[in-house]
Coordinates of C-alpha atoms (C1' of nucleotides) in Angstrom, one line a residue:
Chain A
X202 CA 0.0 0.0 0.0
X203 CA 1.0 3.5 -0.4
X204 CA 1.1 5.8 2.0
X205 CA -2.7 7.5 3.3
X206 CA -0.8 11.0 3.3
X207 CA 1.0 10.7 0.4
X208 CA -2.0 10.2 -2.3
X209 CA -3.6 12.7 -0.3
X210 CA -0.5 15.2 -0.9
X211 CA 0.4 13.9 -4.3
X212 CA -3.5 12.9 -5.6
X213 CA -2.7 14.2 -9.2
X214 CA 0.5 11.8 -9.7
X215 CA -1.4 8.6 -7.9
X216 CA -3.5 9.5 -10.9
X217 CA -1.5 9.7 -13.3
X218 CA 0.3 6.6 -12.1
X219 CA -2.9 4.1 -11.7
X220 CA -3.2 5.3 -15.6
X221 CA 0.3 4.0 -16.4
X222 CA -0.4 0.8 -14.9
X223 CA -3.8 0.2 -16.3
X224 CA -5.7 0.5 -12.4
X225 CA -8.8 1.9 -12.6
X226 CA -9.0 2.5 -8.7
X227 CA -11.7 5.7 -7.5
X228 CA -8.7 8.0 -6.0
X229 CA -11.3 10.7 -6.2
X230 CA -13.9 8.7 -4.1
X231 CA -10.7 7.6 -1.7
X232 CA -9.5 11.3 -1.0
X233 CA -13.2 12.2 0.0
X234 CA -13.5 8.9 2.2
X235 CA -10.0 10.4 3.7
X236 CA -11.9 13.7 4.8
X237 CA -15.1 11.5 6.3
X238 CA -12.8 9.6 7.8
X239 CA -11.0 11.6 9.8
X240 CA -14.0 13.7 10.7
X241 CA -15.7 10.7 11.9
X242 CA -12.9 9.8 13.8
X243 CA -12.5 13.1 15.5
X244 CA -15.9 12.6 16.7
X245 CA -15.4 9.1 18.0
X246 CA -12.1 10.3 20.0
X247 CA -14.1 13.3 21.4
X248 CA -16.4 11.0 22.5
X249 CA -14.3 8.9 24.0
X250 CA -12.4 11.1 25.8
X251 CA -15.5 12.4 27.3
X252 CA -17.1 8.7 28.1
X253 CA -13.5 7.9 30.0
X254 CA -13.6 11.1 32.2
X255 CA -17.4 9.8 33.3
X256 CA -16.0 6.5 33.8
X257 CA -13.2 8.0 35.9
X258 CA -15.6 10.1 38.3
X259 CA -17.6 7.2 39.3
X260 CA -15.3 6.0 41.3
X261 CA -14.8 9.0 43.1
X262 CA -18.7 9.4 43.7
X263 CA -19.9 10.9 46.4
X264 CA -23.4 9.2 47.0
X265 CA -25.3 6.2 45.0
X266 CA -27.6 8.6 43.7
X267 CA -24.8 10.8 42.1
X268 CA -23.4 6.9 40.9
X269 CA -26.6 6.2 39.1
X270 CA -26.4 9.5 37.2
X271 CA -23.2 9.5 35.9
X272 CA -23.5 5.9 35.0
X273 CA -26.6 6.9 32.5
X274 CA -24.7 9.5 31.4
X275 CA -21.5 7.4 30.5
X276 CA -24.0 4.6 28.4
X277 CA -25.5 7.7 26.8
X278 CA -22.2 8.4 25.8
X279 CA -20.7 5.0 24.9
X280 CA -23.7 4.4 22.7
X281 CA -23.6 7.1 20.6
X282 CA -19.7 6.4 20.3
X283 CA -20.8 2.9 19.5
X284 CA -23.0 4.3 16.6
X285 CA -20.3 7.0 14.9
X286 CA -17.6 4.2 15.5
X287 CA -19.9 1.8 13.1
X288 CA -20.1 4.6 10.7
X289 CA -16.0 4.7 10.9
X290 CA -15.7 1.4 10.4
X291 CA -17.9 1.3 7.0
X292 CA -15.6 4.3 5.7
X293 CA -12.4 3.0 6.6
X294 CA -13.6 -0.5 4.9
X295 CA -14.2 1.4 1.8
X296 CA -11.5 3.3 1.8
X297 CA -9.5 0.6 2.5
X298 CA -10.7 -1.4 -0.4
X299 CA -9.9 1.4 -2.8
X300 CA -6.3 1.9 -1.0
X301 CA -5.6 -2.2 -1.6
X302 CA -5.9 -1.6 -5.3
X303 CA -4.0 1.9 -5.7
X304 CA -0.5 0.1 -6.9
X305 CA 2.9 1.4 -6.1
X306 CA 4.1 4.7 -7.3
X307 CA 6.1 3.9 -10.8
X308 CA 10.3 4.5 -10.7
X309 CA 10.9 7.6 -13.4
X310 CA 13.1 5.7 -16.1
X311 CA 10.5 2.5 -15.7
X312 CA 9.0 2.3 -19.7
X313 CA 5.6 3.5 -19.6
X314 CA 3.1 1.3 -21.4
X315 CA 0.4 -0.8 -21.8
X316 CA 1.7 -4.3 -21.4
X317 CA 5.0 -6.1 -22.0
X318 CA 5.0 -5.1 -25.4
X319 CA 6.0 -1.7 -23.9
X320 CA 9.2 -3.3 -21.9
X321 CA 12.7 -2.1 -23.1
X322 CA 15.5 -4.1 -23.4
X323 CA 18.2 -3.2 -21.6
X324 CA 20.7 -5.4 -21.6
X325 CA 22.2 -8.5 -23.3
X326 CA 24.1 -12.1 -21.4
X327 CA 28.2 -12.3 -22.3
X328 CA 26.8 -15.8 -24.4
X329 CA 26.2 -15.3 -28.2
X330 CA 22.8 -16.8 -29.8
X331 CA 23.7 -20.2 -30.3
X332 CA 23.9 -21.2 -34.0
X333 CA 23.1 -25.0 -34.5
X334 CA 23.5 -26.6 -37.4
X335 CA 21.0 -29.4 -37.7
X336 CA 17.3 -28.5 -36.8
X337 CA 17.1 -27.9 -32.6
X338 CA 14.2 -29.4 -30.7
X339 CA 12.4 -28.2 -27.6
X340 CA 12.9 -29.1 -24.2
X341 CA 9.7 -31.5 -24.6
X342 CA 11.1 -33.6 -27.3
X343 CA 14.6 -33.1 -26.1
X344 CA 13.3 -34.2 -22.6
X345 CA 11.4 -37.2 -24.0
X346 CA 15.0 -38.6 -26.3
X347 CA 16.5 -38.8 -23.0
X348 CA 13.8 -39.6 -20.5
X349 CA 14.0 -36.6 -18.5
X350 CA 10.4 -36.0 -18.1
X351 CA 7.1 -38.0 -17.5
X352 CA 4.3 -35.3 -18.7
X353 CA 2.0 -38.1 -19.4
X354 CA 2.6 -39.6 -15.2
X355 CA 2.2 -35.8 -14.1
X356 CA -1.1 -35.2 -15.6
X357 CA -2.4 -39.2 -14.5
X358 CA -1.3 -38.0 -10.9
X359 CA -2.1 -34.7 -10.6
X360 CA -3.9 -33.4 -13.7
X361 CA -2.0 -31.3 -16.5
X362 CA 0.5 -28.8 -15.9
X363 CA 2.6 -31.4 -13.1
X364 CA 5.2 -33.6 -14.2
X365 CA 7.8 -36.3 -13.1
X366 CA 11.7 -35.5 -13.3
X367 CA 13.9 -38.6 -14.0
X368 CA 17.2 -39.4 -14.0
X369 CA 19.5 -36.5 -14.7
X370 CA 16.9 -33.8 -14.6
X371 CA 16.8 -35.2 -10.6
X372 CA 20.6 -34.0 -10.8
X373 CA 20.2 -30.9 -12.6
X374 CA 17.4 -30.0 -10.7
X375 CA 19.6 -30.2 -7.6
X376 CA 22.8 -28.8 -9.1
X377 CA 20.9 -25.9 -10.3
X378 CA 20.1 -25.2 -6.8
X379 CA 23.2 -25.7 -5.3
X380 CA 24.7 -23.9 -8.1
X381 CA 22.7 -20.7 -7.1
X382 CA 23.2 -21.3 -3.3
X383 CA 26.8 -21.7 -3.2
X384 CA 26.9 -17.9 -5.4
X385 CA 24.6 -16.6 -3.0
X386 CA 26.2 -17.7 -0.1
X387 CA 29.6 -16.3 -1.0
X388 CA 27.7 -13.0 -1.0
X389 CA 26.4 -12.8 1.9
X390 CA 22.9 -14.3 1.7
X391 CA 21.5 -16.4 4.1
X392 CA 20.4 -19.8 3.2
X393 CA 16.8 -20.8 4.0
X394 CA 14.2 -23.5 3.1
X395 CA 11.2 -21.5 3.7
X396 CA 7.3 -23.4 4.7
X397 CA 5.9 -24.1 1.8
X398 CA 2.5 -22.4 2.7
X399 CA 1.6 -19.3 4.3
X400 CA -1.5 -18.0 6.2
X401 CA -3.6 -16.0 4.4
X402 CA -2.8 -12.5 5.9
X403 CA 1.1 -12.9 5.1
X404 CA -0.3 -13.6 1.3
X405 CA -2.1 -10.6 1.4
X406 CA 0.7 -8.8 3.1
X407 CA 3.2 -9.5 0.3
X408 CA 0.3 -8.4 -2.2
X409 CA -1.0 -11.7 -3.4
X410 CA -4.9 -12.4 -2.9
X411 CA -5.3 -16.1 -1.9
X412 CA -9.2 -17.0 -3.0
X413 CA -11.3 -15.5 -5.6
X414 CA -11.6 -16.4 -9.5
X415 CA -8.7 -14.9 -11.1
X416 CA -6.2 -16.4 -8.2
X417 CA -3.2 -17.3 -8.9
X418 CA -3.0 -19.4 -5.6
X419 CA -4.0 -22.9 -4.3
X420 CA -5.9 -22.3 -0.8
X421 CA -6.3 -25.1 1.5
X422 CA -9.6 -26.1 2.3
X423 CA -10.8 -25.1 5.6
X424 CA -7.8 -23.8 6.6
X425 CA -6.1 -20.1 6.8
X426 CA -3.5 -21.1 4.6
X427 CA -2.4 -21.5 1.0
X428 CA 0.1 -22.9 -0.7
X429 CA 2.8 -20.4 -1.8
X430 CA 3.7 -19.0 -5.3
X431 CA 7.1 -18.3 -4.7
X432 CA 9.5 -17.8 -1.4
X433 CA 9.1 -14.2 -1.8
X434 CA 6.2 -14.8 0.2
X435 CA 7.1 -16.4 3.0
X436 CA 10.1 -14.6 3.5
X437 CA 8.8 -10.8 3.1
X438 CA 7.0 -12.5 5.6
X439 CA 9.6 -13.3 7.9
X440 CA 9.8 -9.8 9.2
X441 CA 5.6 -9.1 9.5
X442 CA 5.0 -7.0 12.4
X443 CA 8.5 -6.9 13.4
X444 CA 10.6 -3.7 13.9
X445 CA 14.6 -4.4 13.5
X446 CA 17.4 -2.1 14.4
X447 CA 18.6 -0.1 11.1
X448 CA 21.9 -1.8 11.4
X449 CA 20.9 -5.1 11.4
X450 CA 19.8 -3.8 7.6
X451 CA 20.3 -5.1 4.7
X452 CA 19.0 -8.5 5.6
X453 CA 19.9 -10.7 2.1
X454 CA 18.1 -13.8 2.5
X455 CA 17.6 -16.7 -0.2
X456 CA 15.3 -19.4 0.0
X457 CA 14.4 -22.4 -1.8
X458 CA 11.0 -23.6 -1.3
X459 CA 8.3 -25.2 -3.8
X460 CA 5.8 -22.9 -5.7
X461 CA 2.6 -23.3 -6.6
X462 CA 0.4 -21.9 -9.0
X463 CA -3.1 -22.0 -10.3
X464 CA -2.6 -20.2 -13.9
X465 CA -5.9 -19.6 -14.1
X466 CA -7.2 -18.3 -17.0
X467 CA -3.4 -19.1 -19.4
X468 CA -4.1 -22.2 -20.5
X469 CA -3.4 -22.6 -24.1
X470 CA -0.7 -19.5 -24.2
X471 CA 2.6 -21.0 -23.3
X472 CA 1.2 -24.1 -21.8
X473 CA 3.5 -27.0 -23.7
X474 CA 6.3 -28.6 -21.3
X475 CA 7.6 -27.1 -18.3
X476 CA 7.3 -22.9 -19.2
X477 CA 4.1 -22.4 -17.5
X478 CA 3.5 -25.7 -14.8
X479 CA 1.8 -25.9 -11.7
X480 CA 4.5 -26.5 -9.3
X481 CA 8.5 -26.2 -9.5
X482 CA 11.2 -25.5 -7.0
X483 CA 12.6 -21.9 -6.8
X484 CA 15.5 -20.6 -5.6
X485 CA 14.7 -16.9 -4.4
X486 CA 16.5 -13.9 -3.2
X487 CA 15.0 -11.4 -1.0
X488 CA 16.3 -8.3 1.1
X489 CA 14.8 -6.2 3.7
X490 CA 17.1 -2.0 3.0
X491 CA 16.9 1.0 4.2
X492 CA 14.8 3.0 1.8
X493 CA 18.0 4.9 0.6
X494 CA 19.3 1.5 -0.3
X495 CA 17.1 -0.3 -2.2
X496 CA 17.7 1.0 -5.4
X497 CA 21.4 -0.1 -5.5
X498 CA 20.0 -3.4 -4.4
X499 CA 17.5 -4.1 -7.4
X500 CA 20.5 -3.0 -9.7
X501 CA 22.9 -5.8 -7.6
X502 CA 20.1 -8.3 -7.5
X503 CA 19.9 -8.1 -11.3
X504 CA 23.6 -8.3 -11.9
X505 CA 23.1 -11.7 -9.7
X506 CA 20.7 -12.8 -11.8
X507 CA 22.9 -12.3 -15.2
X508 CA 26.1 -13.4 -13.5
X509 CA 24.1 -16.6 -12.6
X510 CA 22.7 -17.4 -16.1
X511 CA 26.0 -16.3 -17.6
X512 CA 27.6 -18.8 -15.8
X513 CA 25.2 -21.6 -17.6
X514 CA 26.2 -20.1 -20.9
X515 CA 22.8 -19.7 -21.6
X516 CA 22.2 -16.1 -23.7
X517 CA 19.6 -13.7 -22.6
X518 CA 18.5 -10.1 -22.3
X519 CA 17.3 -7.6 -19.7
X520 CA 14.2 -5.7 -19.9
X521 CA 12.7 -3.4 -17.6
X522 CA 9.0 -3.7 -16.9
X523 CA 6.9 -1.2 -18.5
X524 CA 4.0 0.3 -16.2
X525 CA 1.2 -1.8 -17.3
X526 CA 3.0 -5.2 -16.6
X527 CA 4.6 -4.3 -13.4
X528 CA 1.9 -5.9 -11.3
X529 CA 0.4 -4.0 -7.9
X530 CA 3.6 -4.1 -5.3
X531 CA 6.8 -3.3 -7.7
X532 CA 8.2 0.2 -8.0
X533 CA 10.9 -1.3 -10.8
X534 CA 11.1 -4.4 -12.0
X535 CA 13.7 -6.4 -14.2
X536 CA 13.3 -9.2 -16.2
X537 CA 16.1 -12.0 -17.9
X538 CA 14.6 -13.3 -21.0
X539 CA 16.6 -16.4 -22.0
X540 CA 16.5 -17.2 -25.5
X541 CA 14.7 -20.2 -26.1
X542 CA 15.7 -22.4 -29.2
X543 CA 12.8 -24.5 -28.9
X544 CA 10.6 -21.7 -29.9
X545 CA 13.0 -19.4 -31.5
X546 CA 12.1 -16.7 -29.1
X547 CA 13.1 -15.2 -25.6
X548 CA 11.2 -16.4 -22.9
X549 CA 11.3 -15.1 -19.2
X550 CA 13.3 -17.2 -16.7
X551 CA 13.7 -15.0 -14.2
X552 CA 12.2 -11.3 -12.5
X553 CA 13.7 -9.1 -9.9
X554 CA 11.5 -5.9 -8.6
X555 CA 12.1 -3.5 -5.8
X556 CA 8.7 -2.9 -4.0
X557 CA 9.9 0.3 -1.7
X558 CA 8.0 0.3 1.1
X559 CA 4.8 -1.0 -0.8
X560 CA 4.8 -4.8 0.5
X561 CA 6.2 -3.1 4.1
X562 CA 4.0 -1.1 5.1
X563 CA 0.9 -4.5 4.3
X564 CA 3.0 -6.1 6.2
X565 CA 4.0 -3.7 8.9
X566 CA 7.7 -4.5 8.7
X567 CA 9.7 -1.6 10.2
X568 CA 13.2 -0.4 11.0
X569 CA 14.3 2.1 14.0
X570 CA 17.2 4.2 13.6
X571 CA 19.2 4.6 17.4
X572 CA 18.5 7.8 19.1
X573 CA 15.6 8.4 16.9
X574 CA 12.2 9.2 17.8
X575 CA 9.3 6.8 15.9
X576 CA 9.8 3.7 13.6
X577 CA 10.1 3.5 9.4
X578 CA 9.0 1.3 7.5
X579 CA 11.5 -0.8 5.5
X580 CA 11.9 -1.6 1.6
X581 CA 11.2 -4.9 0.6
X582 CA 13.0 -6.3 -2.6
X583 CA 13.0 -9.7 -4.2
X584 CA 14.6 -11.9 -7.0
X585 CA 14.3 -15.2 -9.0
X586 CA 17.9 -16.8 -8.7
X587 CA 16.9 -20.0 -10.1
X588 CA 13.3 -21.0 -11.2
X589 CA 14.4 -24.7 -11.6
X590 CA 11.7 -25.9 -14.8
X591 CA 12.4 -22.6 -16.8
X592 CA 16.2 -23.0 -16.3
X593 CA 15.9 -26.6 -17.3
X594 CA 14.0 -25.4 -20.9
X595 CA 17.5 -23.0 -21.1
X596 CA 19.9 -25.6 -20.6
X597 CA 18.5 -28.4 -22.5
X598 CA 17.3 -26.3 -25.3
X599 CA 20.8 -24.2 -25.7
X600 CA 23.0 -27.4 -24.7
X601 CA 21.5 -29.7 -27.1
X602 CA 24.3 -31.0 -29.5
X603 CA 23.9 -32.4 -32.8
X604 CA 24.1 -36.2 -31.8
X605 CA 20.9 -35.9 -29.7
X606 CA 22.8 -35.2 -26.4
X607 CA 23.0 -32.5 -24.1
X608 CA 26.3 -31.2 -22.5
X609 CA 25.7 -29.9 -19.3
X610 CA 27.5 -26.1 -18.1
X611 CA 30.3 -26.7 -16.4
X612 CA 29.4 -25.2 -12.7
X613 CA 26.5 -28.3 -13.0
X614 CA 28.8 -30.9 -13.8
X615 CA 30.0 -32.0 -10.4
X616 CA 26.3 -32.6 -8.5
X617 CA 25.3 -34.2 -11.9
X618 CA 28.4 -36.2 -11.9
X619 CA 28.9 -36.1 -15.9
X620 CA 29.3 -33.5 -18.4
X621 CA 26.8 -35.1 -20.8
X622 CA 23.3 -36.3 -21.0
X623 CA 23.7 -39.0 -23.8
X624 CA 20.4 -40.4 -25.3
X625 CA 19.8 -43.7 -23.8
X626 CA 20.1 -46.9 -25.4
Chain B
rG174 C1' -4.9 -35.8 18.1
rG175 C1' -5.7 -35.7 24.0
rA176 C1' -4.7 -33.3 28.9
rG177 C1' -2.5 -29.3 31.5
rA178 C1' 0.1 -24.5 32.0
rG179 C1' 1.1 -19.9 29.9
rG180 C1' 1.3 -15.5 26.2
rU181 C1' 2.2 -8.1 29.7
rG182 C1' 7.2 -2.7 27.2
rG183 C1' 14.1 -4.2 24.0
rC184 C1' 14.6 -8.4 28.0
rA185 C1' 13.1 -10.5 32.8
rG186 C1' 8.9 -10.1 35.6
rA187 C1' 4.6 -8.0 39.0
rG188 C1' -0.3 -6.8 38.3
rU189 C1' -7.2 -11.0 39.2
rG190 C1' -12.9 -4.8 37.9
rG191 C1' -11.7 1.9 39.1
rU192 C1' -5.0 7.1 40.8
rC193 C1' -2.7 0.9 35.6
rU194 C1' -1.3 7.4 33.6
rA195 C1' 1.4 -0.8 33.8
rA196 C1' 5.4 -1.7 39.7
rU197 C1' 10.4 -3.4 40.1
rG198 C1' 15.0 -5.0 38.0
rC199 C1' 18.2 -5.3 33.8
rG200 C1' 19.4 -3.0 29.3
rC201 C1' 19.6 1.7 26.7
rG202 C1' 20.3 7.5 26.5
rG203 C1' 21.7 11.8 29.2
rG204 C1' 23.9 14.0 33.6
rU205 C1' 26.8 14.5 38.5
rU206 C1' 31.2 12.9 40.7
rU207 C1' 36.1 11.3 38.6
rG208 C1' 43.7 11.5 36.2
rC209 C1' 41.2 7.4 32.6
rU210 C1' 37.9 3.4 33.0
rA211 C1' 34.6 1.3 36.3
rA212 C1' 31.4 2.0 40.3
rA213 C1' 27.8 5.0 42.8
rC214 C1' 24.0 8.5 42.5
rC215 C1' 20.3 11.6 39.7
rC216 C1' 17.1 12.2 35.4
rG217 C1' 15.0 10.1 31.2
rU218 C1' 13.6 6.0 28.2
rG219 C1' 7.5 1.9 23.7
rA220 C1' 4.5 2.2 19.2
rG221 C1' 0.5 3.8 15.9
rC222 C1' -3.0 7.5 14.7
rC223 C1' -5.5 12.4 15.2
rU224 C1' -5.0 17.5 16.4
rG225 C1' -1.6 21.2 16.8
rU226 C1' 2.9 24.7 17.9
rA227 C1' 7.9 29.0 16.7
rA228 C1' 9.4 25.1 20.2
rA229 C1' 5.7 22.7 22.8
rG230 C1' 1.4 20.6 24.1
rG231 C1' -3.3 17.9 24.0
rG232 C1' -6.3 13.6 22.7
rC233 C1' -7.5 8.5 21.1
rU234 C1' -5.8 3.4 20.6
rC235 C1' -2.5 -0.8 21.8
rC236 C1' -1.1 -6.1 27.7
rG237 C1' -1.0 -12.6 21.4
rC238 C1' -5.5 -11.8 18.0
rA239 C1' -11.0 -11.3 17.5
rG240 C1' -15.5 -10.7 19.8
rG241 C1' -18.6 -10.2 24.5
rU242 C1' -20.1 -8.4 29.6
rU243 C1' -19.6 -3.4 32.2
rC244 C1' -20.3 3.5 33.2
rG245 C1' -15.3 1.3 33.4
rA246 C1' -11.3 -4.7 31.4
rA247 C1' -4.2 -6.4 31.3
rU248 C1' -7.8 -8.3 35.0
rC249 C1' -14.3 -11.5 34.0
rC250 C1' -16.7 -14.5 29.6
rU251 C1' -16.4 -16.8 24.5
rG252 C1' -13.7 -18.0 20.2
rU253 C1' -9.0 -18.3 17.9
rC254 C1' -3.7 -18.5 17.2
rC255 C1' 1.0 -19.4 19.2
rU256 C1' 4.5 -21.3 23.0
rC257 C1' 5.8 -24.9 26.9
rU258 C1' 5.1 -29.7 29.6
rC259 C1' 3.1 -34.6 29.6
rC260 C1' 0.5 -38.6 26.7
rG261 C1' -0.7 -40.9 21.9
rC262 C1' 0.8 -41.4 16.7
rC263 C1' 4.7 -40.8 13.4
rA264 C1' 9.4 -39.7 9.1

RNA sequence: GGAGAGGUGGCAGAGUGGUCUAAUGCGCGGGUUUGCUAAACCCGUGAGCCUGUAAAGGGCUCCGCAGGUUCGAAUCCUGUCCUCUCCGCCA
């Protein structure tokens, strides 16, 4: 969420901005709410004040007759507090469900546009367009010459979009993640496996809306909790209601968890293989900075990101989000497209976005500065290191070799424990 | 899953219907004393929101969370979440 005062003090730019991003939220009707709201509330603390000096004097009563009359006086009071309070509470719910929608404020130099069409690249891997010289196949026919993946056991088990691994795509699958942890580590992240579900209010907190027809999220029946779409999640959670010292800032945390999601509404678009799937493992980078800081950080997360799909040899380019396609919570975001032989195209493997103090503020995560009077809240930033199925399309599709095989990049090659996937006999 | 105990400020911990405006200690900040350090002593020390000032000040809310009873709730009642102990089951 943004700030209450700030759209109040900057209505004309929250405008402005919801029409960059394509939000039709009533800022008009939310600025007037704003007025109501704190008139109401005046009242309601006037009230109060008044109800808790009667309350006070009763105890100092002199006589039961003088009791009796202040007592009517103070549930004259408290229910006529109990009425305007009611009327509070049906403002601040509206304005509060115009507030949820108003999405972050947009960083300057982010492309404005309509939809990913708009995105400008930015950027471009140290590894060269492969250029093959027999026809190359896609991950789903590569993946099927060397038994890599049982589509067909997925979909009997679980329905479509879920899928077996086998044999070396077990390996890779593991050597992709301890390929990102061991970069990650050596700069200072903290390793975490993260709960694979969440309660309800840390989804919402983080900006994701567990429920409803267009969700993106499994919710568990009867239960307050859901099953996450990505460790971003779980650990912006991590610091929900909390307040930390500034110095203990930056927190870089990564965590590899499982993620889950509905894709409701995409079927058809994107839906062959392992690009858009149900479940996959992710390795994710988060950090909690100072609000000064987080814009070196989204530049350092994306240079993570590139040094890490670099090191695969796998080409790519940068974009950075336009307006319309930077979702509700991001302030920037970055996107690595890896080019994708099986379709001739670039496809997205990975996302970084800095979120200011967006997903902070939802989720009441704060920092104090020593010495200082009051609490801020801090910026919340996160990062796909490793998206394990749309890393695997990169690597078998931009490894395959003309005899059928794939040779795996090198940094993969020890947990794999060969440097080739040969088709089986 | 069952039974019991408990959730109070940065921490420990008192408080079972009305000066709780939350004791006390530790920690933290400032000061006095002092060759330096330490000790001792003194003063101060939560957050959010509203209002408002030159600075200030004033008010409301917050004792896990949500309801309820009451003129009044940290305190009583209901629900819920979490933690601990024991039992059962189990990788």
């Amino acid at each position: 969420m943004l700030d209450r005062k700030f759209i109040v003090e900057n209505s004309e730019a929250v405008k402005r901005n919801c029409r960059d991003r394509g939000v039709a939220a009533d800022v008009d009707r939310f600025l007037a709410l704003e007025g109501l709201r704190r008139e109401r509330q005046a009242e309601v603390e006037n009230l109060n004040r008044r109800a808790n000096e009667v309350s006070k004097s009763i105890g100092q009563a002199k006589d039961a007759t003088e009791r009796e009359a202040r007592k009517e006086e103070g549930r004259q009071l408290r229910e006529r507090t109990g009425q305007l309070r009611a009327e509070l509470d049906a403002l601040a719910a509206e304005q509060e469900a115009i507030h949820r929608w108003i999405p972050n404020m947009s960083h300057p130099d982010a492309p404005r546009g309509r939809d990913d069409q708009a995105n400008r690249e930015v950027g471009r891997g140290k590894t060269p367009l492969p250029e093959f010289d027999f026809e190359p196949l896609d991950h789903v026919e590569l993946a099927e010459r060397l038994d890599l993946i049982d589509f067909a056991g997925g979909a009997r088990v679980a329905g479509h979009g879920f899928y077996f691994l086998k044999n070396e795509a077990v390996l890779l699958e593991l050597a992709l993640q301890r390929y990102a942890l061991g970069l990650l580590i050596g700069e200072g992240f903290t390793p975490m496996t993260t709960p694979d579900l969440a309660s309800n209010q840390i989804l919402e907190g983080t900006g994701y809306i567990p429920r409803g027809p267009e969700t993106q999220i499994y919710s568990i029946e009867n239960q307050n909790l859901s099953l996450i779409a990505t460790a971003e999640i779980t650990l912006g959670g991590l610091l929900a209601g909390q307040t930390v010292d500034a110095e203990a800032l930056p927190l870089k945390l990564c965590g590899v968890s499982h993620c889950f999601r509905t894709e409701a509404g995409a079927h058809g678009k994107e839906s062959r293989g392992l690009f858009r799937v149900h479940q996959f493992t992710k390795v994710e980078m988060f950090a909690f900075t100072l609000p000064d800081d987080s814009e070196a950080m989204l530049e350092y997360l994306r240079e993570l990101e590139c040094r890490l799909f670099d090191g695969l040899a796998i080409p790519y380019r940068v974009v950075d989000t336009a307006t319309g396609d930077l979702g509700g919570p991001a302030y920037r975001k970055y996107d690595l497209e890896a080019w994708l032989p099986g379709r001739g195209g670039f496809g997205e493997v990975t996302s970084t976005s800095n979120c200011t103090d967006y997903q902070a503020r939802r989720l009441n995560a704060r920092f104090k500065v020593k010495g200082e009077k009051g609490t801020r809240f801090v910026h919340t930033l996160n990062g796909t290191a490793i998206a394990i199925s749309r890393a695997l399309i990169a690597v078998l599709e931009n490894h395959q070799q003309a005899d059928g095989s794939v040779a795996i990049p090198e940094p993969l090659r020890a947990v794999v424990g060969k440097d080739v996937i040969e088709p089986r006999k």
